[in-house]
XYZ file of C-alpha atoms in Angstrom:
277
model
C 0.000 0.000 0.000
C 1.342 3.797 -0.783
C 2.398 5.762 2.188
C 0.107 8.594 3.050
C 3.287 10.964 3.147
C 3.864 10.236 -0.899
C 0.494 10.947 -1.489
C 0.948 14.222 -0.285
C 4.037 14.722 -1.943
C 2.867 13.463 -5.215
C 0.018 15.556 -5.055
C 1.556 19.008 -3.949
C 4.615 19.025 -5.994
C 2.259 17.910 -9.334
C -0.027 20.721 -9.094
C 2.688 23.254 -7.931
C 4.665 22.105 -10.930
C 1.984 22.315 -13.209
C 0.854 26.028 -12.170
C 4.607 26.745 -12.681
C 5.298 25.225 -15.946
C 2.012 26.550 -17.388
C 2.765 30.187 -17.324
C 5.870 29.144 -19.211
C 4.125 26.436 -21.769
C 1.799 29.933 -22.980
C 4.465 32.387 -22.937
C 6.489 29.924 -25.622
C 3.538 29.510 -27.396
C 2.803 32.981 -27.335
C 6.253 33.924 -28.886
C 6.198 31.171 -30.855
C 3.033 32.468 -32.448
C 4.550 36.139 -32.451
C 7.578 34.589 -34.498
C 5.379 33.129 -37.095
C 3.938 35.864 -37.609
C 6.788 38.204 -38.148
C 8.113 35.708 -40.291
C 5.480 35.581 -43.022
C 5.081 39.650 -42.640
C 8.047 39.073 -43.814
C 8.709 36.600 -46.540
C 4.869 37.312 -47.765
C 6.097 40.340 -50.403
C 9.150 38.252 -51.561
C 6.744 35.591 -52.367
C 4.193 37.745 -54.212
C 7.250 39.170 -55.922
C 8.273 35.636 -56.548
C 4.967 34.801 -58.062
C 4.639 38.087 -59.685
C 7.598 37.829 -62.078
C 9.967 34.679 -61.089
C 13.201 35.008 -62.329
C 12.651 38.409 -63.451
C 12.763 41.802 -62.682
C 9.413 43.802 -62.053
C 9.802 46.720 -63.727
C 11.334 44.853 -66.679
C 7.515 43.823 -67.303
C 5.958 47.047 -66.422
C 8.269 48.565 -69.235
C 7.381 46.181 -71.844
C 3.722 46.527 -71.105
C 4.715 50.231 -72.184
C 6.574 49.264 -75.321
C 3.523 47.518 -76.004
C 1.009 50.204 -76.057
C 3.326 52.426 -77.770
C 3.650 50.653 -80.404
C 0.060 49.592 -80.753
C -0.132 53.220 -80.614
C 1.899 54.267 -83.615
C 0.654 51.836 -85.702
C -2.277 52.984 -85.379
C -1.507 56.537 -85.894
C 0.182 54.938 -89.313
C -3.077 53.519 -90.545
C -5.454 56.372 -89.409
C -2.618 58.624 -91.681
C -2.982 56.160 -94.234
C -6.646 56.199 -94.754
C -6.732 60.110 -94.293
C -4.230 60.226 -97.724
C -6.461 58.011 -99.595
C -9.485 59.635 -98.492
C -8.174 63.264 -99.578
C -7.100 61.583 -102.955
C -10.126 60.164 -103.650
C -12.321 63.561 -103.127
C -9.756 65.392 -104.741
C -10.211 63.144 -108.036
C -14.071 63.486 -107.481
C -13.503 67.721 -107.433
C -11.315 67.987 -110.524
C -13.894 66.090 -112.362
C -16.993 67.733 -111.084
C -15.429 71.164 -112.445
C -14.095 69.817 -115.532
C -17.943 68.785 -116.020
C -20.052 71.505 -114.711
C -17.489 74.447 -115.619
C -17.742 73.122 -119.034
C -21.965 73.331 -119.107
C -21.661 77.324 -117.899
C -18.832 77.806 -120.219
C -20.717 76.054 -123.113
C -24.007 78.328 -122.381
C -22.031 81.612 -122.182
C -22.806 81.639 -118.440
C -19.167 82.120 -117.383
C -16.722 84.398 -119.478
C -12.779 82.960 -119.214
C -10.365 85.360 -121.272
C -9.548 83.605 -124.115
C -5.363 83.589 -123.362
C -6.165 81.000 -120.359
C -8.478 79.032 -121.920
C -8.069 75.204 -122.353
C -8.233 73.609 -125.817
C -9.695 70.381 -124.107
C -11.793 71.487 -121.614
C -12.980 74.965 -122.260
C -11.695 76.152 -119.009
C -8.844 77.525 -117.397
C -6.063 75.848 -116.085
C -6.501 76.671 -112.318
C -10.407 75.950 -112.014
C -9.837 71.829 -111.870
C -6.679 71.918 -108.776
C -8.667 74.433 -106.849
C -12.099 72.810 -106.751
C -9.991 69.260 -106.218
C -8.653 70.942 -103.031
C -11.541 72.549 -102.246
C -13.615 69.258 -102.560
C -10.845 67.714 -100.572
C -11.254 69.976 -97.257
C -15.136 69.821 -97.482
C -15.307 65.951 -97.658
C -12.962 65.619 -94.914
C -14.600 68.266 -92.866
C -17.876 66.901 -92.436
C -17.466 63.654 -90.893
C -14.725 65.717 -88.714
C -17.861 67.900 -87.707
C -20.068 64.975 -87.334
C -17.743 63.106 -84.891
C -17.112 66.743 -82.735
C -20.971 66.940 -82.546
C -21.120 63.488 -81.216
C -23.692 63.178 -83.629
C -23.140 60.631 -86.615
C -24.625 60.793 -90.037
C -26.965 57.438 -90.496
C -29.648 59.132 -92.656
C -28.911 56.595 -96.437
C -25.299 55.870 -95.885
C -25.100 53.886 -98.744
C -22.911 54.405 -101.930
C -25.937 54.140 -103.996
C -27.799 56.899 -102.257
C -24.351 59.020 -102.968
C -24.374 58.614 -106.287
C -28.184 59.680 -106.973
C -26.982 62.882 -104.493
C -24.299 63.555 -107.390
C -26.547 63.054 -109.938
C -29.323 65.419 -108.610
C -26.307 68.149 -108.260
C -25.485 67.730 -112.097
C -28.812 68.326 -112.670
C -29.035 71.472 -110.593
C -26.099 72.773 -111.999
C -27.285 71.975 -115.798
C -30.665 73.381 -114.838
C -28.409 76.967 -114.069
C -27.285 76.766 -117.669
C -30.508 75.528 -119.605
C -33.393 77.300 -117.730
C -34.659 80.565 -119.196
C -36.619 82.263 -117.113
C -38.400 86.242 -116.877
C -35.391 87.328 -115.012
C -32.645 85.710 -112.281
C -35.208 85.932 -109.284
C -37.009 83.410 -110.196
C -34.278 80.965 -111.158
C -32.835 81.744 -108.254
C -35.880 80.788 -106.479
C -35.877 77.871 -108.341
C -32.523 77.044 -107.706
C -32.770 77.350 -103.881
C -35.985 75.059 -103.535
C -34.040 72.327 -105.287
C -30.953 72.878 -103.012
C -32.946 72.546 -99.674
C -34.490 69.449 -101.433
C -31.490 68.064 -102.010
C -30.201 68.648 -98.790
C -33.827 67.136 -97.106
C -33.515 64.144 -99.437
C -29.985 62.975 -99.009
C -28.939 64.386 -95.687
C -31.143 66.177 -92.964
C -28.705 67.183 -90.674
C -28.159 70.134 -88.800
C -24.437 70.084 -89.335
C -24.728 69.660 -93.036
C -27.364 72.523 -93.220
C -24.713 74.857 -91.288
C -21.552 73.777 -92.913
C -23.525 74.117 -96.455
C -24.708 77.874 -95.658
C -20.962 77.837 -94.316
C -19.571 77.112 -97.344
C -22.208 78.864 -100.166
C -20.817 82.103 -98.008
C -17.174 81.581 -97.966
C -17.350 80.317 -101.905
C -19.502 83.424 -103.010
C -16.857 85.620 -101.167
C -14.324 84.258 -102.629
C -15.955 84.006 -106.607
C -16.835 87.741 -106.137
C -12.901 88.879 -105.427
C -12.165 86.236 -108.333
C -14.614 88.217 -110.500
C -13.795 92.180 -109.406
C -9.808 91.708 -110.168
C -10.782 90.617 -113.636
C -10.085 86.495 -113.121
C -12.981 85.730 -115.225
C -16.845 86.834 -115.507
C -20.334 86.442 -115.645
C -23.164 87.389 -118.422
C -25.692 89.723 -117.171
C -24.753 90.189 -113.443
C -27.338 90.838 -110.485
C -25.535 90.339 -107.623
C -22.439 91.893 -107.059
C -20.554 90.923 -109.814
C -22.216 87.295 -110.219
C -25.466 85.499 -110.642
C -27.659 85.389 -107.320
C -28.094 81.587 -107.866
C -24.190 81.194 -107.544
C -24.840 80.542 -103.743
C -27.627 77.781 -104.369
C -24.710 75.674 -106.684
C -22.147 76.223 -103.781
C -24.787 74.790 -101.370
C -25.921 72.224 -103.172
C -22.207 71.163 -104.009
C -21.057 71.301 -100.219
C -23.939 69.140 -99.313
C -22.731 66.493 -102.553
C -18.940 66.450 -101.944
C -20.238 66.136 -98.033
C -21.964 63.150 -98.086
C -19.165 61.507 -100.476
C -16.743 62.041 -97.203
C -18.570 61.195 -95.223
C -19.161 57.845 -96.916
C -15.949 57.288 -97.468
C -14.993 57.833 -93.738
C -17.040 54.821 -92.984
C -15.313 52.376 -91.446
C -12.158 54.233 -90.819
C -10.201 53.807 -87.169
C -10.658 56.907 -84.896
C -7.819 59.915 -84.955
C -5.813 57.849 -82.096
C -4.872 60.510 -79.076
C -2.031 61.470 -77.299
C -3.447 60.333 -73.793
């Protein structure tokens, strides 16, 4: 049988030793804790750097993520530049032969007076008429889907090529109605002239920006034909307007609206002007 006295002894000691050696079991478990933690405070960004790029360096990446998107950039810029040339080609061909055409009809009629040193043999006009209406064709067909996209309002009213072409056709007509119409005096085919121009506007386009840059441009090409006409360029038969015929502003209309819509067309489809941001 066990002695009383190592009962007592057994007893004591184990619970003293256990109250001692407890404080001491949570305080290493405490700093054991405390250690892990510091130690993956640590070694956690390392890791995520390891993961990130291993083997590499981080702003290696970073830079050819920029290379990247530069030169996404600039070719881009390359093929918004080339569609822009062809564009301003294209309208420019479209200009030259829309005044060899029409200037010939006014010349043919005796509506427009060239002297006869800078007269063509071919064309019955002078030299400089086709390159300026090209360029001037060119700046109005790019200029109205330019205005368009500003606006934030897009043509959609009959974009298609066949609706363009009747446009041009209804222009010719306008233009050959000018020459071939005799009427009591230039009021009323001036009249005339102007109902068919807002028709051809309200048929083929309808939009506020074409109606502006059309008045726009039937002012700025008027100006200009009357300075043309005072310094003795060239002429028109029986004047009533300053110099020219009053329906000379209808034609320029009417022909903004035309060369507008052929831009415009041709714009469709073409990547956005990329920006410097």
């Amino acid at each position: 049988m066990p002695r009383l006295d190592d009962h007592c002894w057994s007893c004591s000691c184990a619970k003293r030793a256990r109250h001692r050696g407890s404080p001491g079991a949570g305080a290493g478990g405490l700093a054991a804790k405390v250690g892990e933690m510091i130690t993956s405070s640590v070694s956690g960004p390392s890791l995520l750097v390891a993961h990130s790029a291993p083997g590499t360096d981080p702003s290696r990446g970073l830079r050819s993520t920029r290379a990247g998107g530069r030169s996404e950039g600039s070719s881009h810029a390359i093929t918004w530049h080339h569609h822009l040339v062809q564009r301003s080609l294209v309208l420019f061909s479209v200009g030259v032969v829309l005044a060899l055409v029409l200037n010939l009809l006014q010349v043919q009629r005796n509506v427009t007076l060239f002297p006869e040193e800078v007269i063509a043999t071919i064309f019955s006009s002078a030299w400089w008429v086709p390159p300026c209406c090209g360029t001037a064709a060119a700046v109005v067909g790019l200029l109205y889907p330019c205005i368009d996209s500003h606006l934030g309002e897009p043509h959609k009213f009959k974009r298609e090529w066949a609706s363009v072409i009747r446009c041009v056709a209804v222009f010719v007509g306008i233009n050959h109605a000018s020459a071939k119409l005799d009427f009591a005096n230039n009021v009323q085919l001036s009249l005339t002239l102007a109902a068919l121009s807002l028709g051809l506007w309200w048929t083929f386009d309808r939009s506020r920006s074409g109606l502006g840059l059309g008045i726009t441009i039937a002012f700025l090409a008027t100006l200009i034909t009357q300075l043309l006409v005072y310094n003795g360029v060239y002429q028109y038969t029986s004047p009533d307007f300053l110099y020219i015929r009053s329906w000379l502003p209808c034609i320029f209309f009417s022909g903004g609206v035309t060369v507008g819509n052929i831009g415009r067309q041709l714009a469709m489809g073409v990547p956005e002007k990329p920006h410097s941001d």
